[in-house]
Short mmCIF file of C-alpha atoms in Angstrom, two decimals:
data_model
loop_
_atom_site.label_atom_id
_atom_site.label_comp_id
_atom_site.label_asym_id
_atom_site.label_seq_id
_atom_site.Cartn_x
_atom_site.Cartn_y
_atom_site.Cartn_z
CA LYS A 40 0.00 0.00 0.00
CA ALA A 41 1.16 3.50 -0.71
CA GLY A 42 1.85 5.61 2.35
CA VAL A 43 0.47 8.97 3.36
CA THR A 44 1.27 11.67 0.83
CA GLN A 45 1.34 15.41 1.36
CA THR A 46 1.60 18.25 -1.11
CA PRO A 47 3.37 20.51 -1.52
CA ARG A 48 6.51 19.42 0.34
CA TYR A 49 7.88 22.96 0.66
CA LEU A 50 6.14 26.31 0.60
CA ILE A 51 7.25 29.90 1.08
CA LYS A 52 4.65 32.57 1.79
CA THR A 53 4.59 36.11 3.12
CA ARG A 54 2.76 37.46 6.13
CA GLY A 55 -0.93 38.04 5.53
CA GLN A 56 -1.26 35.47 2.76
CA GLN A 57 -3.24 32.28 3.06
CA VAL A 58 -2.16 28.73 2.30
CA THR A 59 -3.80 25.37 1.62
CA LEU A 60 -2.04 22.08 2.30
CA SER A 61 -3.20 18.69 1.06
CA CYS A 62 -3.01 15.21 2.52
CA SER A 63 -3.94 11.87 0.95
CA PRO A 64 -4.26 9.09 3.53
CA ILE A 65 -3.37 5.44 3.18
CA SER A 66 -5.98 3.67 1.08
CA GLY A 67 -8.87 2.56 3.27
CA HIS A 68 -8.05 4.92 6.13
CA ARG A 69 -10.89 7.24 7.06
CA SER A 70 -9.25 9.28 9.80
CA VAL A 71 -6.86 12.12 9.04
CA SER A 72 -5.20 14.16 11.78
CA TRP A 73 -3.08 17.26 11.36
CA TYR A 74 -0.15 18.33 13.54
CA GLN A 75 2.15 21.32 13.64
CA GLN A 76 5.80 20.69 14.51
CA THR A 77 8.15 23.46 15.60
CA PRO A 78 11.52 23.25 17.36
CA GLY A 79 10.21 24.99 20.46
CA GLN A 80 6.79 23.38 20.87
CA GLY A 81 7.28 19.95 19.35
CA LEU A 82 4.31 18.22 17.74
CA GLN A 83 0.97 19.83 18.48
CA PHE A 84 -2.43 18.52 17.48
CA LEU A 85 -4.43 20.73 15.15
CA PHE A 86 -7.56 18.72 14.31
CA GLU A 87 -8.85 15.35 13.21
CA TYR A 88 -11.33 14.44 10.49
CA PHE A 89 -13.22 11.20 10.21
CA SER A 90 -15.71 10.49 7.44
CA GLU A 91 -15.78 14.15 6.41
CA THR A 92 -16.55 15.36 9.95
CA GLN A 93 -14.22 17.17 12.33
CA ARG A 94 -13.98 14.84 15.30
CA ASN A 95 -11.59 16.77 17.50
CA LYS A 96 -9.81 20.11 17.56
CA GLY A 97 -6.68 21.39 19.24
CA ASN A 98 -5.97 24.79 20.73
CA PHE A 99 -5.20 26.77 17.63
CA PRO A 100 -6.81 30.02 16.49
CA GLY A 101 -9.65 30.05 14.00
CA ARG A 102 -7.20 30.99 11.23
CA PHE A 103 -6.45 27.28 11.06
CA SER A 104 -9.19 25.26 9.43
CA GLY A 105 -9.58 22.03 7.56
CA ARG A 106 -11.90 19.77 5.71
CA GLN A 107 -12.13 16.22 4.45
CA PHE A 108 -13.56 14.97 1.20
CA SER A 109 -15.59 11.86 0.46
CA ASN A 110 -12.44 10.05 -0.73
CA SER A 111 -10.85 10.78 2.71
CA ARG A 112 -8.34 13.25 1.28
CA SER A 113 -7.98 16.23 3.58
CA GLU A 114 -6.92 19.83 3.27
CA MET A 115 -5.92 22.32 5.88
CA ASN A 116 -6.00 26.06 5.37
CA VAL A 117 -4.22 28.80 7.24
CA SER A 118 -5.41 32.33 6.62
CA THR A 119 -3.66 35.61 7.38
CA LEU A 120 -0.29 33.95 7.86
CA GLU A 121 1.98 35.07 10.69
CA LEU A 122 5.72 34.55 11.09
CA GLY A 123 5.02 32.12 13.92
CA ASP A 124 3.14 29.82 11.56
CA SER A 125 6.45 28.73 10.04
CA ALA A 126 6.58 25.03 10.84
CA LEU A 127 6.47 21.49 9.54
CA TYR A 128 2.85 20.48 9.06
CA LEU A 129 2.29 16.76 9.33
CA CYS A 130 -0.77 14.75 8.60
CA ALA A 131 -1.38 11.26 9.89
CA SER A 132 -3.91 8.68 8.83
CA SER A 133 -5.46 5.73 10.60
CA SER A 134 -8.28 3.34 9.94
CA GLY A 135 -10.21 4.52 12.97
CA GLY A 136 -8.93 4.63 16.51
CA ASP A 137 -5.65 2.85 16.17
CA THR A 138 -2.10 3.62 15.09
CA GLN A 139 -1.51 6.80 13.14
CA TYR A 140 0.89 6.79 10.22
CA PHE A 141 2.51 10.06 9.28
CA GLY A 142 3.15 11.63 5.93
CA PRO A 143 6.43 13.37 5.01
CA GLY A 144 5.07 16.78 5.93
CA THR A 145 4.89 20.20 4.33
CA ARG A 146 7.59 22.64 5.38
CA LEU A 147 5.99 26.10 5.48
CA THR A 148 8.14 29.20 5.73
CA VAL A 149 6.47 32.55 6.32
CA LEU A 150 8.55 35.63 5.47
CA GLY B 15 -3.53 19.75 32.67
CA GLN B 16 -1.61 17.76 30.14
CA ASN B 17 2.08 17.17 30.51
CA ILE B 18 4.44 14.67 28.97
CA ASP B 19 8.07 14.69 30.02
CA GLN B 20 11.05 13.10 28.32
CA PRO B 21 14.77 13.80 28.60
CA THR B 22 15.88 16.26 25.94
CA GLU B 23 19.03 14.47 24.86
CA MET B 24 20.80 11.17 25.45
CA THR B 25 24.04 9.68 24.22
CA ALA B 26 24.85 5.99 23.96
CA THR B 27 27.44 3.73 22.39
CA GLU B 28 26.98 1.47 19.41
CA GLY B 29 26.09 -2.06 20.54
CA ALA B 30 24.88 -0.92 23.95
CA ILE B 31 21.38 -0.71 25.45
CA VAL B 32 19.58 2.57 26.14
CA GLN B 33 16.35 3.30 28.00
CA ILE B 34 14.34 6.42 27.21
CA ASN B 35 11.84 7.36 29.89
CA CYS B 36 8.52 9.14 29.53
CA THR B 37 6.22 10.34 32.29
CA TYR B 38 2.79 11.71 31.63
CA GLN B 39 -0.08 13.51 33.29
CA THR B 40 -3.09 13.77 31.04
CA SER B 41 -6.80 14.33 31.53
CA GLY B 42 -7.50 10.91 30.05
CA PHE B 43 -5.56 7.93 28.79
CA ASN B 44 -6.26 5.59 25.92
CA GLY B 45 -2.86 4.30 24.97
CA LEU B 46 0.75 5.39 24.66
CA PHE B 47 2.77 5.43 21.46
CA TRP B 48 6.44 5.69 20.66
CA TYR B 49 7.60 7.15 17.37
CA GLN B 50 11.06 7.54 15.85
CA GLN B 51 11.88 10.63 13.82
CA HIS B 52 15.07 11.10 11.86
CA ALA B 53 16.07 14.67 11.08
CA GLY B 54 14.02 16.08 8.24
CA GLU B 55 11.76 13.04 8.05
CA ALA B 56 8.29 12.05 9.23
CA PRO B 57 7.75 10.23 12.52
CA THR B 58 7.55 6.46 12.10
CA PHE B 59 5.59 4.21 14.43
CA LEU B 60 7.59 2.03 16.82
CA SER B 61 5.27 0.70 19.51
CA TYR B 62 1.93 0.95 21.27
CA ASN B 63 0.99 0.14 24.87
CA VAL B 64 -2.49 0.35 26.32
CA LEU B 65 -2.19 -2.23 29.13
CA ASP B 66 0.50 -2.41 31.78
CA GLY B 67 3.55 -4.42 30.92
CA LEU B 68 6.22 -4.92 28.33
CA GLU B 69 5.77 -5.10 24.57
CA GLU B 70 8.73 -6.46 22.62
CA LYS B 71 9.44 -5.96 18.94
CA GLY B 72 12.86 -7.09 17.85
CA ARG B 73 15.49 -4.73 19.21
CA PHE B 74 12.82 -2.38 20.58
CA SER B 75 10.71 -2.88 23.70
CA SER B 76 8.26 -0.56 25.40
CA PHE B 77 6.93 -0.69 28.94
CA LEU B 78 3.89 0.94 30.50
CA SER B 79 2.73 1.51 34.07
CA ARG B 80 -0.60 3.33 34.04
CA SER B 81 -0.73 3.74 37.81
CA LYS B 82 2.61 5.55 37.75
CA GLY B 83 2.00 7.46 34.52
CA TYR B 84 5.27 6.06 33.24
CA SER B 85 6.62 4.42 30.13
CA TYR B 86 10.02 3.62 28.72
CA LEU B 87 11.41 2.63 25.37
CA LEU B 88 14.30 0.18 25.45
CA LEU B 89 16.64 -0.05 22.48
CA LYS B 90 19.05 -2.98 22.40
CA GLU B 91 22.15 -3.61 20.27
CA LEU B 92 22.28 0.02 19.28
CA GLN B 93 23.22 0.86 15.72
CA MET B 94 24.37 4.15 14.26
CA LYS B 95 21.09 4.39 12.34
CA ASP B 96 19.23 4.56 15.67
CA SER B 97 20.46 8.13 16.07
CA ALA B 98 17.16 10.01 15.91
CA SER B 99 14.53 11.75 18.00
CA TYR B 100 12.18 9.48 19.96
CA LEU B 101 8.71 10.81 20.62
CA CYS B 102 6.39 9.65 23.36
CA ALA B 103 2.68 10.35 22.74
CA VAL B 104 -0.47 9.73 24.76
CA ARG B 105 -3.85 9.26 23.16
CA GLU B 106 -6.58 10.95 25.11
CA TYR B 107 -9.67 9.07 26.19
CA GLY B 108 -13.03 10.47 25.39
CA GLY B 109 -15.22 8.91 22.78
CA ALA B 110 -13.76 8.29 19.41
CA THR B 111 -10.64 10.35 19.13
CA ASN B 112 -7.22 10.07 17.62
CA LYS B 113 -5.84 13.12 19.37
CA LEU B 114 -2.24 12.46 20.39
CA ILE B 115 -0.44 14.58 22.95
CA PHE B 116 3.30 14.49 22.25
CA GLY B 117 6.29 15.03 24.44
CA THR B 118 9.00 17.25 22.99
CA GLY B 119 11.09 14.23 22.10
CA THR B 120 14.43 12.75 23.15
CA LEU B 121 17.31 13.25 20.76
CA LEU B 122 19.46 10.13 20.88
CA ALA B 123 23.02 10.23 19.59
CA VAL B 124 24.68 6.86 19.04
CA GLN B 125 28.46 7.05 19.05
CA PRO B 126 30.93 4.51 17.66
#
């Protein structure tokens, strides 16, 4: 089976812009979770989608949003980018409530 | 509150055994995971404990004590390729959720 894929792998944006990141889970997996990884804070949970519904949400501002499509692919959007949003954004898929498998991540740099 | 503690860095010698500890205080508990992350790469799954005791997988073992809020990852016969960050993560309990709370990771350096 192919693993979790994320696009794009690298992205450079400027403050105030918005960005959309994409994640395709492992075939058959219906749960997609998103995490932000920074050197200072480590991995922090953003939100989880299961069968097109947001099932859980972390403590991030409303500028961070996401959605999931009927084929389980997921997107996350960050609006009005700030310098502090520079991070590695990881998505992880699972079949339900078990082990999460991570994608390679999208490295976002905000200038 | 939610708190997961791991040592920041550890150093060990090739061929030796190293134990990486993780203590946690979370509002709920539904399993503990260990992931390995090489620099610039995605975390990869190593082990999962939900009941007390030891889980063994080749050179890697993980232990859990729920009453003590404690886990450790044991790596045997260390190889240079084991140099990586090791992440401890707790899955919260509360309905159907995959929310993982991560520690900041332990950077392991394996020396010849």
